[in-house]
Short mmCIF file of C-alpha atoms in Angstrom, two decimals:
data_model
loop_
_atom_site.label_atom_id
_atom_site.label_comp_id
_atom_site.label_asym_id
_atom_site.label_seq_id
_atom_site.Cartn_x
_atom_site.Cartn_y
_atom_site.Cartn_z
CA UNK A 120 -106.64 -78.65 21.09
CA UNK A 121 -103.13 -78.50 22.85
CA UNK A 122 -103.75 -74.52 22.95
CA UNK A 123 -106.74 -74.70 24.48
CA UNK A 124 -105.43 -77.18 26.99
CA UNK A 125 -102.32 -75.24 27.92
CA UNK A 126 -104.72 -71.89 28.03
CA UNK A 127 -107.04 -73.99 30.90
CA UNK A 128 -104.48 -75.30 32.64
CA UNK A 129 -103.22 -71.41 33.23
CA UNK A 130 -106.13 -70.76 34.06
CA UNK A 131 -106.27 -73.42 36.89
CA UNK A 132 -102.86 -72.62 37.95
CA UNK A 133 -103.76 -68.21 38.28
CA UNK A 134 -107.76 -69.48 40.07
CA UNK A 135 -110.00 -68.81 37.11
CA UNK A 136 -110.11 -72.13 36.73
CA UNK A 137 -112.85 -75.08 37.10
CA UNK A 138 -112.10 -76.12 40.19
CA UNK A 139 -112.13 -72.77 42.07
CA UNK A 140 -115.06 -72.17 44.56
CA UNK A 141 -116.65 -68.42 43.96
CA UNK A 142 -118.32 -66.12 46.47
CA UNK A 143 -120.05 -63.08 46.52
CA UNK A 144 -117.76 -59.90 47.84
CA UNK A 145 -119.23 -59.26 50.70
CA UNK A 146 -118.23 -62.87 52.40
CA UNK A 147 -114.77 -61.58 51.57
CA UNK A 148 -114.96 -58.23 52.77
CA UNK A 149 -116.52 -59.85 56.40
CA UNK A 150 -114.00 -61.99 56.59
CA UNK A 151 -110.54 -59.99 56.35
CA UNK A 152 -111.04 -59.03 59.98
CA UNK A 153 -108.22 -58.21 61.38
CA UNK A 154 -106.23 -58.11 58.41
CA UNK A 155 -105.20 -54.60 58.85
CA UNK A 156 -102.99 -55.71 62.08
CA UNK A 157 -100.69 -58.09 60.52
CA UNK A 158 -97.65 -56.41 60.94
CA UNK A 159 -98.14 -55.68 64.17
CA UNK A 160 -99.33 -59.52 64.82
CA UNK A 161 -95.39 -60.20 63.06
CA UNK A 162 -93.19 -58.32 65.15
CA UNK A 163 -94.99 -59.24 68.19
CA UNK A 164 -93.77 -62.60 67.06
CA UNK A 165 -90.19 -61.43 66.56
CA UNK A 166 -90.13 -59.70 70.58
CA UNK A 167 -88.73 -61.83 73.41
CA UNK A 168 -86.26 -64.90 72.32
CA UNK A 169 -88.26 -66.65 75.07
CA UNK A 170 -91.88 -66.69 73.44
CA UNK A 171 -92.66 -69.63 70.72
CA UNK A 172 -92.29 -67.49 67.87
CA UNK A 173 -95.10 -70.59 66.21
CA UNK A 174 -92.71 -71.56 63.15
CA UNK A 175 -91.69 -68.31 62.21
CA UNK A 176 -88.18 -68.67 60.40
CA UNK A 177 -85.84 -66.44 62.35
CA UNK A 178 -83.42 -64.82 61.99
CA UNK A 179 -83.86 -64.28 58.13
CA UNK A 180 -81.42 -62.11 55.99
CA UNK A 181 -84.60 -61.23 53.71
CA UNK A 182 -87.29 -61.02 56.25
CA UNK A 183 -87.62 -57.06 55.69
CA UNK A 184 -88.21 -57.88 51.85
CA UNK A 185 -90.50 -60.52 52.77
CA UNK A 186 -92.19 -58.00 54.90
CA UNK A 187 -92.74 -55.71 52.44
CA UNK A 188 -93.68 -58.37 49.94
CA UNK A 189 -96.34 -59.23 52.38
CA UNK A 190 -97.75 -56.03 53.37
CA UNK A 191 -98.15 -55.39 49.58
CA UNK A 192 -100.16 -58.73 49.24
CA UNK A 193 -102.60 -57.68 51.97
CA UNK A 194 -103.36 -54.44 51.22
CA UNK A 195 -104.35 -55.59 47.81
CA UNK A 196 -106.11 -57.81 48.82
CA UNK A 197 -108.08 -56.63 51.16
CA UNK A 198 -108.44 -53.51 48.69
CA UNK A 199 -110.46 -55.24 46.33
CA UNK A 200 -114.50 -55.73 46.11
CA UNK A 201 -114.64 -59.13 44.30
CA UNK A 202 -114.90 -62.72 44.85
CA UNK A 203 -111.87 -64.34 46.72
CA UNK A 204 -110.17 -65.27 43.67
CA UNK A 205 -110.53 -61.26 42.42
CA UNK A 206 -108.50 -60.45 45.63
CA UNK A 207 -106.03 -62.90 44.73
CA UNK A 208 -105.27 -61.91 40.78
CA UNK A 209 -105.11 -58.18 42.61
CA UNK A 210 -102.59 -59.39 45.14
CA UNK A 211 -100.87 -61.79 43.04
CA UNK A 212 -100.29 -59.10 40.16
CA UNK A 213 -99.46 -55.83 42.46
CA UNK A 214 -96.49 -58.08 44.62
CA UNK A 215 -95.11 -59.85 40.97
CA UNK A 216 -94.96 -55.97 39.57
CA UNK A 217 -92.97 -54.67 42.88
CA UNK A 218 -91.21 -57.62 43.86
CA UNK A 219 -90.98 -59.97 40.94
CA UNK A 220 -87.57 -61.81 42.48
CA UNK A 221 -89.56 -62.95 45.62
CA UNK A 222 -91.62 -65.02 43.57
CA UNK A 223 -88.59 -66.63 42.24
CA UNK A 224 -86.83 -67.51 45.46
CA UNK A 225 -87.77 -70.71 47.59
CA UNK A 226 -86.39 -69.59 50.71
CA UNK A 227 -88.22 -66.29 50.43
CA UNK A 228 -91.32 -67.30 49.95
CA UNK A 229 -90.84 -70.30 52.33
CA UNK A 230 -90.42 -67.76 54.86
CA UNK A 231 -93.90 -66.22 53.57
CA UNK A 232 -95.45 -69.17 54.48
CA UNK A 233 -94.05 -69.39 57.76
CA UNK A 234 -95.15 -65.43 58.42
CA UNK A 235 -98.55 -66.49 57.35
CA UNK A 236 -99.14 -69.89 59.55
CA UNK A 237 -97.24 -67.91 62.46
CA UNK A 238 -99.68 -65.45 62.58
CA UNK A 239 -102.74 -67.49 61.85
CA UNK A 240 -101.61 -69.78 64.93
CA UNK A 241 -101.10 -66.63 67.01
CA UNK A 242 -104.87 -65.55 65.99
CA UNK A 243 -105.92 -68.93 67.10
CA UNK A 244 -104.60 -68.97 70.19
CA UNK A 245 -106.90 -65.57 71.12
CA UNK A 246 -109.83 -67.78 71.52
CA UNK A 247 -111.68 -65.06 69.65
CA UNK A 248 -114.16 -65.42 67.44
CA UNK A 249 -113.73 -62.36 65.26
CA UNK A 250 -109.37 -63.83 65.29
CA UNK A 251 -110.78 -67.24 64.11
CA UNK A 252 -111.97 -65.42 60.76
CA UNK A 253 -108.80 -63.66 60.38
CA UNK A 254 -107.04 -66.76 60.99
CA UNK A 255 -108.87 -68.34 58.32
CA UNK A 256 -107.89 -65.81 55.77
CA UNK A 257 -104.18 -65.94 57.33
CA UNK A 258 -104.06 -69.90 56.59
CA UNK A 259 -105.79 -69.72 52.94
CA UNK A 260 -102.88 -67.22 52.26
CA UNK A 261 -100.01 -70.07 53.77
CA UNK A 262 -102.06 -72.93 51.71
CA UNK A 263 -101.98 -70.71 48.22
CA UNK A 264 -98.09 -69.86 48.69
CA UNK A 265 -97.19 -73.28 49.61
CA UNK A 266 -99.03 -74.81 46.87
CA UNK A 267 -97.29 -72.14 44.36
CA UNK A 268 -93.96 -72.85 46.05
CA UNK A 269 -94.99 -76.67 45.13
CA UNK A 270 -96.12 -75.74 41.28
CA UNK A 271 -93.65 -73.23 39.95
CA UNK A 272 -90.61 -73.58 42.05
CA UNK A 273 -90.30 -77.41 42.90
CA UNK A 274 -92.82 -78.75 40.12
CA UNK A 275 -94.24 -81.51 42.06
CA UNK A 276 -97.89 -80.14 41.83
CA UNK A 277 -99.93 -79.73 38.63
CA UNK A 278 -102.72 -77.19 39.79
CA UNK A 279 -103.36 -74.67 42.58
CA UNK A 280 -106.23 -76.76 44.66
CA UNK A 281 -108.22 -73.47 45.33
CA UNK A 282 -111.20 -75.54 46.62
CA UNK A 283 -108.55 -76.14 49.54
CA UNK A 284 -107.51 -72.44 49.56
CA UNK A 285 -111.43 -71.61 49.83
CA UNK A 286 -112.77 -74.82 52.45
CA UNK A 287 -109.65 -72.37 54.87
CA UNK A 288 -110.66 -68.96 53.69
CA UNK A 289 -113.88 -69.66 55.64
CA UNK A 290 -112.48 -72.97 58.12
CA UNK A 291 -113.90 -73.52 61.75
CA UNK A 292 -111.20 -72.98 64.95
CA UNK A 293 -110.87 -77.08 64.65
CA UNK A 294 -110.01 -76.95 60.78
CA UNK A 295 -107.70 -74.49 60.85
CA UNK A 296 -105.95 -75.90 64.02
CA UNK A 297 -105.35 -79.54 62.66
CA UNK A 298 -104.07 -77.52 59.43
CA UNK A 299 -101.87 -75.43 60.97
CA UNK A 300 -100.40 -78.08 63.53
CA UNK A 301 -98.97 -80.36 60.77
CA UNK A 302 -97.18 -77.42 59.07
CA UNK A 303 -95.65 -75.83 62.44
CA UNK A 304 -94.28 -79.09 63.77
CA UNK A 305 -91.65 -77.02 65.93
CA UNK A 306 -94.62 -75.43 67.85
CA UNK A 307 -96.35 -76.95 70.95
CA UNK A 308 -98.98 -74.61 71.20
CA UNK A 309 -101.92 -75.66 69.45
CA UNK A 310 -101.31 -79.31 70.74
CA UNK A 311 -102.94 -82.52 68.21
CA UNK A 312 -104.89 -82.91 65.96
CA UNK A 313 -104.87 -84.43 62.50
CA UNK A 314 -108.83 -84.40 61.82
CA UNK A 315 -108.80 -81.30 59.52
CA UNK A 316 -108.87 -82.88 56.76
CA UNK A 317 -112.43 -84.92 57.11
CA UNK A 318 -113.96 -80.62 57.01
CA UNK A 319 -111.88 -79.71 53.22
CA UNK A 320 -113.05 -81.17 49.99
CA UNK A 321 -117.11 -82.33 51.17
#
């Protein structure tokens, strides 16, 4: 029925849907390493106009918002005992109860993104292992807001690909660097390479 299609394709959109890939709590818990330092990971970024700053949109007139917005989104997140999808509903409904009009606004959550492949690139560029799995979570987080930036603000996406949120959540150093070189354009440092997407979707 046309109720019961509308009530799936919610479902889809929020990750309770078919086509998101469960895991047990404790892969999640093992691999928010790291999590705990993103905002000092951000304004490292933000020191020294000379330092590649890795697609970071500065200056911002709502980055302190956007800061807030995601330090609320982490802690949640990484607050929860659940499957992946668990810590998103958490995040997802503690940032749209404290700050609903983020949500709303392109440019703010555009910025999001940017925080979120920013740091992941940083993490990257460590060549630690421990940096790669925070990295991962870092770039699942970009992939979900981008693709919710695509559904709800721009409409040019039907569903929330959370296979693709998941295949990042737990990416190699290679995966994640092809991914996050075609979104940071601006930013030399992780060089080419435009083979991530042969690891997502197998």
């Amino acid at each position: 029925s046309k109720n019961k299609t509308s009530k799936n394709n919610k479902m889809v959109e929020e990750g309770r849907g078919s086509n998101e890939a469960r895991e047990p709590a404790e892969g999640v818990l093992e691999l928010q390493i790291g999590l705990d330092s993103l905002d000092l990971q951000m304004q490292r970024l933000q020191i020294g106009s000379g330092k590649c700053r890795h697609g970071l949109i500065l200056p911002f007139h709502a980055a302190s918002e956007c800061e807030e917005f995601v330090a609320t989104f982490k802690t949640e997140f990484s607050a929860v005992q659940g499957t992946i999808s668990d810590c998103f509903q958490a995040s997802i409904f503690a940032t749209r109860k404290s700050h609903a009009e983020v949500w709303k606004d392109a440019a703010k959550m555009e910025w999001i993104v940017s925080a979120f492949v920013a740091n992941a690139t940083q993490l990257l560029l460590s060549g630690n292992i421990a940096d790669v799995a925070a990295a991962g979570v870092r770039t699942s987080f970009a992939s979900f807001f981008e693709q919710w930036i695509a559904l709800k603000l721009y409409h040019n996406q039907y569903a929330i690909d959370w296979q693709l949120i998941h295949d990042l959540f737990y990416a190699d150093e290679q995966t994640l660097r092809g991914y996050l070189i075609e979104r940071c354009t601006s930013c030399p440092c992780l060089g080419v390479d435009l083979s991530w997407k042969q690891y997502c979707h197998q």
